[in-house]
Short mmCIF file of C-alpha atoms and ligand atoms in Angstrom, two decimals:
data_model
loop_
_atom_site.label_atom_id
_atom_site.label_comp_id
_atom_site.label_asym_id
_atom_site.label_seq_id
_atom_site.Cartn_x
_atom_site.Cartn_y
_atom_site.Cartn_z
CA MET A 1 77.75 96.02 82.44
CA LYS A 2 79.22 95.45 85.90
CA VAL A 3 82.92 94.99 86.60
CA SER A 4 84.91 94.70 89.78
CA ALA A 5 88.59 95.63 89.87
CA PRO A 6 91.09 95.32 92.70
CA SER A 7 93.24 97.90 94.37
CA ASN A 8 97.00 97.42 94.41
CA ILE A 9 99.81 98.18 96.82
CA ALA A 10 103.04 99.52 95.34
CA PHE A 11 106.38 98.02 96.36
CA ILE A 12 108.16 100.63 94.20
CA LYS A 13 106.11 103.82 94.22
CA TYR A 14 104.72 105.94 91.43
CA TRP A 15 105.52 109.30 92.98
CA GLY A 16 106.22 111.97 90.38
CA LYS A 17 104.68 112.66 86.97
CA GLN A 18 106.26 113.67 83.71
CA PRO A 19 104.90 117.06 82.62
CA PRO A 20 101.45 116.41 81.17
CA LEU A 21 101.62 117.53 77.53
CA ASN A 22 98.19 116.35 76.52
CA ASP A 23 95.53 113.87 77.56
CA GLN A 24 97.33 110.97 75.81
CA THR A 25 100.45 111.51 77.91
CA ARG A 26 98.54 112.14 81.12
CA ASN A 27 99.87 110.44 84.26
CA LEU A 28 103.09 109.22 82.71
CA ALA A 29 105.35 108.52 85.67
CA THR A 30 108.85 109.80 86.33
CA ASN A 31 109.91 106.21 87.14
CA SER A 32 108.90 102.58 86.74
CA SER A 33 106.78 101.26 89.58
CA LEU A 34 105.94 97.81 90.79
CA SER A 35 102.92 96.59 92.74
CA MET A 36 101.02 93.67 94.15
CA THR A 37 97.40 93.42 93.02
CA LEU A 38 95.01 92.82 95.93
CA THR A 39 91.99 90.51 96.21
CA ARG A 40 89.43 91.91 98.67
CA ALA A 41 89.88 95.68 98.34
CA ARG A 42 87.93 96.31 95.13
CA SER A 43 85.80 98.82 93.27
CA ILE A 44 82.59 97.74 91.59
CA VAL A 45 81.42 99.85 88.67
CA GLU A 46 78.07 99.33 86.97
CA ILE A 47 77.07 101.11 83.75
CA ARG A 48 73.67 101.27 82.11
CA ASP A 49 71.88 103.67 79.78
CA SER A 50 70.46 106.52 81.85
CA SER A 51 66.69 107.01 82.03
CA GLU A 52 67.40 110.76 82.24
CA SER A 53 68.57 113.06 79.47
CA ARG A 54 71.97 113.54 81.15
CA ASP A 55 74.75 111.40 82.63
CA VAL A 56 73.96 110.32 86.19
CA ILE A 57 77.04 109.47 88.24
CA GLU A 58 76.66 107.88 91.67
CA VAL A 59 79.61 107.23 93.96
CA PHE A 60 79.02 105.17 97.14
CA GLY A 61 75.26 105.35 96.55
CA ALA A 62 75.06 109.17 96.38
CA PRO A 63 75.37 111.72 93.56
CA ALA A 64 79.08 112.19 92.80
CA LYS A 65 80.80 115.33 94.08
CA PRO A 66 81.39 117.81 91.21
CA LYS A 67 85.16 117.01 91.07
CA ASP A 68 84.56 113.24 90.92
CA GLN A 69 81.76 113.73 88.39
CA GLU A 70 84.08 115.75 86.16
CA LYS A 71 86.87 113.13 86.33
CA ILE A 72 84.48 110.26 85.57
CA VAL A 73 82.76 112.02 82.67
CA LYS A 74 86.18 112.96 81.26
CA HIS A 75 87.13 109.28 81.38
CA VAL A 76 83.87 108.32 79.63
CA GLU A 77 84.79 110.77 76.83
CA ARG A 78 88.31 109.31 76.65
CA ILE A 79 87.05 105.75 76.26
CA CYS A 80 84.47 106.88 73.67
CA ALA A 81 87.24 108.57 71.68
CA TYR A 82 89.31 105.36 71.84
CA LEU A 83 86.33 103.28 70.69
CA GLU A 84 85.44 105.89 68.03
CA ILE A 85 81.97 106.36 69.47
CA THR A 86 80.81 109.81 68.43
CA ASN A 87 77.15 109.84 69.42
CA ARG A 88 76.54 108.23 72.77
CA SER A 89 73.42 108.15 74.95
CA PRO A 90 73.53 109.45 78.54
CA LEU A 91 74.84 106.92 81.05
CA LEU A 92 74.07 105.83 84.57
CA VAL A 93 77.42 105.09 86.25
CA LYS A 94 77.43 103.59 89.76
CA SER A 95 80.76 103.24 91.51
CA ASP A 96 81.23 101.55 94.87
CA ASN A 97 84.08 100.18 96.94
CA THR A 98 84.44 97.18 99.22
CA PHE A 99 86.66 99.37 101.42
CA PRO A 100 86.45 102.98 102.72
CA ALA A 101 87.84 105.59 100.32
CA GLY A 102 90.73 107.84 101.36
CA THR A 103 92.31 105.19 103.58
CA GLY A 104 95.50 104.55 101.63
CA LEU A 105 93.91 101.59 99.89
CA ALA A 106 94.25 103.50 96.60
CA SER A 107 90.59 103.75 95.61
CA SER A 108 91.38 105.68 92.43
CA ALA A 109 93.41 102.69 91.14
CA SER A 110 90.58 100.20 91.51
CA SER A 111 87.82 102.59 90.48
CA PHE A 112 89.44 103.77 87.22
CA ALA A 113 90.44 100.21 86.29
CA ALA A 114 86.85 99.04 86.88
CA LEU A 115 85.42 102.08 85.06
CA THR A 116 87.67 101.48 82.04
CA PHE A 117 86.62 97.83 81.72
CA ALA A 118 82.93 98.55 82.40
CA LEU A 119 82.79 101.30 79.75
CA ILE A 120 84.38 99.08 77.10
CA GLY A 121 81.99 96.26 78.01
CA HIS A 122 79.00 98.62 77.95
CA PHE A 123 79.75 100.10 74.54
CA LYS A 124 81.20 97.06 72.76
CA GLY A 125 79.74 94.07 74.60
CA ARG A 126 81.06 91.48 76.99
CA SER A 127 82.81 89.27 74.43
CA PHE A 128 84.69 92.28 72.95
CA LEU A 129 85.84 93.15 76.48
CA GLU A 130 86.86 89.54 77.18
CA SER A 131 88.91 89.35 74.00
CA SER A 132 90.46 92.81 74.69
CA ILE A 133 91.55 91.54 78.12
CA LYS A 134 93.24 88.58 76.41
CA THR A 135 94.89 90.46 73.55
CA GLN A 136 94.96 94.19 74.34
CA LEU A 137 95.82 94.38 78.02
CA PRO A 138 98.58 97.02 77.57
CA PHE A 139 96.03 99.32 75.83
CA LEU A 140 93.52 98.78 78.63
CA SER A 141 96.24 99.55 81.17
CA ALA A 142 97.24 102.74 79.31
CA LEU A 143 93.59 103.84 79.15
CA ALA A 144 93.07 103.21 82.87
CA ARG A 145 96.30 105.12 83.57
CA ARG A 146 94.85 108.26 82.03
CA GLY A 147 92.06 108.16 84.63
CA SER A 148 94.52 107.65 87.50
CA GLY A 149 98.15 106.57 87.20
CA SER A 150 98.05 103.72 89.69
CA ALA A 151 95.01 102.25 87.86
CA ALA A 152 97.46 101.15 85.13
CA ARG A 153 98.59 98.42 87.56
CA SER A 154 95.09 97.25 88.62
CA VAL A 155 94.20 95.59 85.29
CA CYS A 156 95.90 92.27 86.03
CA GLY A 157 97.99 90.54 88.71
CA PRO A 158 99.38 89.32 91.00
CA TYR A 159 102.47 91.49 90.46
CA MET A 160 102.60 94.36 87.96
CA LEU A 161 105.47 96.36 86.53
CA TRP A 162 104.42 99.74 85.12
CA ASP A 163 107.08 100.94 82.81
CA GLY A 164 106.25 103.65 80.22
CA PRO A 165 102.67 104.00 78.99
CA SER A 166 101.28 100.82 80.55
CA ALA A 167 101.80 98.04 83.06
CA ARG A 168 102.31 94.32 82.53
CA ALA A 169 102.12 91.25 84.75
CA ILE A 170 105.34 89.78 86.07
CA PRO A 171 105.40 85.99 85.88
CA CYS A 172 105.52 85.29 89.63
CA HIS A 173 102.99 83.22 91.59
CA TRP A 174 104.08 83.93 95.11
CA LYS A 175 101.20 84.30 97.58
CA LEU A 176 101.92 87.31 99.78
CA TYR A 177 99.53 88.86 102.29
CA ASP A 178 98.80 92.55 102.88
CA THR A 179 97.53 93.30 106.40
CA VAL A 180 96.45 96.93 106.53
CA LEU A 181 96.32 98.94 109.71
CA MET A 182 93.50 101.44 109.10
CA LEU A 183 94.64 104.15 111.49
CA SER A 184 92.41 106.78 109.86
CA LYS A 185 89.45 106.80 107.50
CA VAL A 186 89.56 110.56 107.02
CA HIS A 187 90.24 111.79 103.47
CA LYS A 188 93.82 112.96 103.04
CA ALA A 189 94.33 116.73 103.07
CA VAL A 190 96.54 116.74 99.95
CA PRO A 191 95.34 114.37 97.21
CA SER A 192 98.01 112.21 95.54
CA SER A 193 97.55 114.03 92.22
CA GLU A 194 98.92 117.16 93.95
CA GLY A 195 101.36 115.24 96.16
CA HIS A 196 103.22 113.97 93.07
CA LEU A 197 103.96 117.51 91.90
CA LEU A 198 104.94 118.85 95.35
CA ALA A 199 107.42 115.99 95.91
CA MET A 200 109.04 116.67 92.53
CA GLU A 201 110.04 120.13 93.79
CA ASN A 202 112.28 118.48 96.38
CA PRO A 203 115.95 119.10 95.40
CA GLU A 204 116.62 115.45 96.40
CA PHE A 205 114.05 114.14 93.92
CA SER A 206 116.48 113.69 91.03
CA ASP A 207 118.80 111.58 93.21
CA ARG A 208 115.86 109.37 94.13
CA ILE A 209 115.11 108.86 90.44
CA LYS A 210 118.73 107.77 89.88
CA ARG A 211 118.52 105.26 92.76
CA LEU A 212 115.26 103.66 91.64
CA PRO A 213 116.35 101.40 88.74
CA ALA A 214 118.71 99.44 91.03
CA ARG A 215 116.02 99.15 93.75
CA THR A 216 113.40 98.06 91.20
CA ALA A 217 115.78 95.40 89.82
CA ALA A 218 116.45 94.17 93.36
CA VAL A 219 112.69 93.92 94.07
CA LEU A 220 112.20 91.95 90.83
CA GLU A 221 114.99 89.59 91.88
CA ALA A 222 113.49 89.15 95.37
CA LEU A 223 110.12 88.29 93.76
CA ASP A 224 111.82 85.84 91.43
CA GLN A 225 113.58 84.17 94.37
CA ARG A 226 110.46 84.45 96.57
CA SER A 227 112.68 85.83 99.29
CA ILE A 228 110.75 87.87 101.88
CA SER A 229 113.97 88.63 103.75
CA ARG A 230 115.31 90.35 100.61
CA LEU A 231 112.02 91.95 99.57
CA GLY A 232 111.09 93.35 103.00
CA PRO A 233 113.95 95.79 103.61
CA LEU A 234 113.67 97.05 100.01
CA ILE A 235 109.98 97.96 100.27
CA GLU A 236 110.49 99.61 103.65
CA GLU A 237 113.37 101.73 102.35
CA GLU A 238 111.25 102.69 99.33
CA ALA A 239 108.17 103.70 101.36
CA LEU A 240 110.23 105.78 103.79
CA GLU A 241 112.03 107.49 100.92
CA MET A 242 108.77 108.38 99.18
CA HIS A 243 107.44 109.98 102.39
CA GLN A 244 110.75 111.72 102.99
CA MET A 245 110.45 113.36 99.53
CA SER A 246 107.09 114.84 100.53
CA ARG A 247 107.99 115.76 104.09
CA THR A 248 111.14 117.64 103.11
CA ALA A 249 109.83 119.32 99.91
CA PRO A 250 109.67 123.16 99.76
CA ASN A 251 105.90 122.81 100.29
CA PRO A 252 106.04 119.94 102.76
CA VAL A 253 103.32 117.34 103.21
CA ASP A 254 103.38 114.82 106.04
CA TYR A 255 100.87 112.08 105.30
CA LEU A 256 101.66 110.16 108.50
CA LEU A 257 99.80 110.46 111.81
CA PRO A 258 101.58 110.35 115.19
CA SER A 259 100.09 106.85 115.62
CA THR A 260 101.63 105.78 112.27
CA LYS A 261 105.04 106.90 113.51
CA THR A 262 104.59 105.15 116.87
CA VAL A 263 103.74 101.85 115.17
CA LEU A 264 106.56 102.14 112.61
CA HIS A 265 109.05 102.88 115.38
CA ALA A 266 107.87 99.88 117.42
CA VAL A 267 108.04 97.60 114.37
CA GLN A 268 111.56 98.74 113.52
CA ASN A 269 112.62 97.94 117.11
CA LEU A 270 111.26 94.39 117.15
CA LYS A 271 114.08 91.85 117.57
CA SER A 272 112.72 89.62 114.85
CA ARG A 273 109.67 89.77 112.60
CA ASN A 274 108.20 87.99 109.61
CA PHE A 275 106.38 91.05 108.17
CA PHE A 276 107.54 94.23 106.47
CA PHE A 277 105.81 97.57 106.03
CA THR A 278 105.00 99.84 103.14
CA LEU A 279 102.86 103.00 102.93
CA ASP A 280 100.89 104.81 100.26
CA ALA A 281 100.17 108.53 100.40
CA GLY A 282 98.29 108.20 103.68
CA PRO A 283 98.68 107.29 107.35
CA ASN A 284 97.71 103.63 107.13
CA ILE A 285 100.36 100.93 107.25
CA HIS A 286 100.45 97.92 104.92
CA PHE A 287 102.26 94.91 106.35
CA ILE A 288 103.50 92.44 103.74
CA SER A 289 104.09 88.84 104.82
CA GLU A 290 104.15 85.24 103.62
CA THR A 291 101.52 84.08 106.13
CA PRO A 292 98.50 85.79 107.75
CA ILE A 293 99.79 87.96 110.62
CA LYS A 294 96.68 89.67 112.02
CA SER A 295 97.25 88.30 115.54
CA SER A 296 100.89 89.54 115.65
CA ILE A 297 99.70 93.01 114.65
CA GLU A 298 96.92 92.90 117.28
CA ASP A 299 99.53 91.99 119.95
CA LEU A 300 101.69 94.90 118.84
CA LEU A 301 98.76 97.35 118.99
CA ARG A 302 97.74 96.11 122.44
CA ASN A 303 101.25 96.82 123.75
CA LEU A 304 101.15 100.32 122.23
CA ASN A 305 97.59 100.97 123.41
CA ILE A 306 96.54 101.92 119.86
CA LYS A 307 93.12 101.01 118.51
CA SER A 308 92.76 100.36 114.81
CA GLU A 309 90.71 98.34 112.39
CA ILE A 310 92.69 95.79 110.44
CA TRP A 311 92.02 94.93 106.80
CA GLU A 312 93.31 91.55 105.64
CA ASP A 313 94.12 91.18 101.98
CA GLU A 314 96.33 89.11 99.73
CA ALA A 315 97.82 88.92 96.24
CA GLY A 316 95.15 88.58 93.56
CA ILE A 317 94.66 88.23 89.84
CA GLY A 318 92.79 91.35 88.70
CA PRO A 319 89.38 92.52 87.42
CA GLU A 320 86.29 90.34 87.22
CA LEU A 321 83.32 90.74 84.91
CA LEU A 322 80.17 90.32 87.03
C1 DP6 B 1 101.35 106.94 96.67
O1 DP6 B 1 97.51 107.06 91.08
O2 DP6 B 1 96.51 108.23 93.07
O3 DP6 B 1 99.69 105.45 95.86
O4 DP6 B 1 97.69 109.55 88.83
O5 DP6 B 1 97.18 111.59 90.13
O6 DP6 B 1 95.56 109.68 90.13
P1 DP6 B 1 97.02 110.11 90.03
O7 DP6 B 1 97.76 109.54 91.33
P2 DP6 B 1 97.59 108.16 92.05
O8 DP6 B 1 99.00 108.06 92.84
C2 DP6 B 1 99.27 106.96 93.66
C3 DP6 B 1 100.51 107.19 94.40
C4 DP6 B 1 100.83 106.18 95.46
C5 DP6 B 1 101.94 105.26 95.02
C6 DP6 B 1 101.58 104.18 94.05
O9 DP6 B 1 100.46 103.64 94.08
O10 DP6 B 1 102.48 103.82 93.28
#
């Protein structure tokens, strides 16, 4: 079984986890989050029976690192428990991305969404998976969430609200673009799973949580009205606040590079613009716009003498069975 699932970019961030009581309640967020599902940035997961007497896990064409192996096998066990499969044969799991990992394109979101779907398809067959997608999407989202929180929002699209155990699609068919400035492809020093917990130690964190329902409602309204001039300032304020929580925590983490700050500063000083930024837990900048804006970003970089690859993406509909 082979499935591809997209990454997503959060407009309202999942940044903070409720204390994990057990595996069922794993990765429950401290707040609702809202994201746009992407189209091109995807993970492709293929699952077959292994020819060896053990699970073989390959990530990006090489044997998985022990930590990744452990997380993937744990997720296999989770899905087996959900499907009440007690005696399974060893698996060959191959996971690949269309984009470089660790670049702020949220590879754990797409990979755990794809893994969840591929495992269900492998064990129960394609038509069971297809009918689960139609009728059980909240369960699939909650299962993916236990692999990685943001994966809860990669099971459908184009806009997802994750509220409680699972995420659901928001009825909005607005085509927005995400132009990503890939300022670094180096893996982040502090993984998000740790970053969540460090940010929660910030004394300002509880005030952020109080502010979020109003901001989330305003983002939903902006999506409903398809108003980029209302949406833009909200997502920028949200991204900066999330990074502020980490940068000013008792154990501070600054995910941004000097070049990220230079570009953000230049963007904020532009007299007028038709694109707005957001950031994940990394140095790369996502520009959200209603039209493709690669050439405007290239002009900006030329003026700043900064070299960067640019990834062009756009709102998408979710996983695909291959
Ligand atoms: C900054 O989903 O990567 O991208 O649940 O520990 O796997 P785990 O964390 P993860 O956190 C993503 C955080 C974020 C914001 C977001 O996508 O909402």
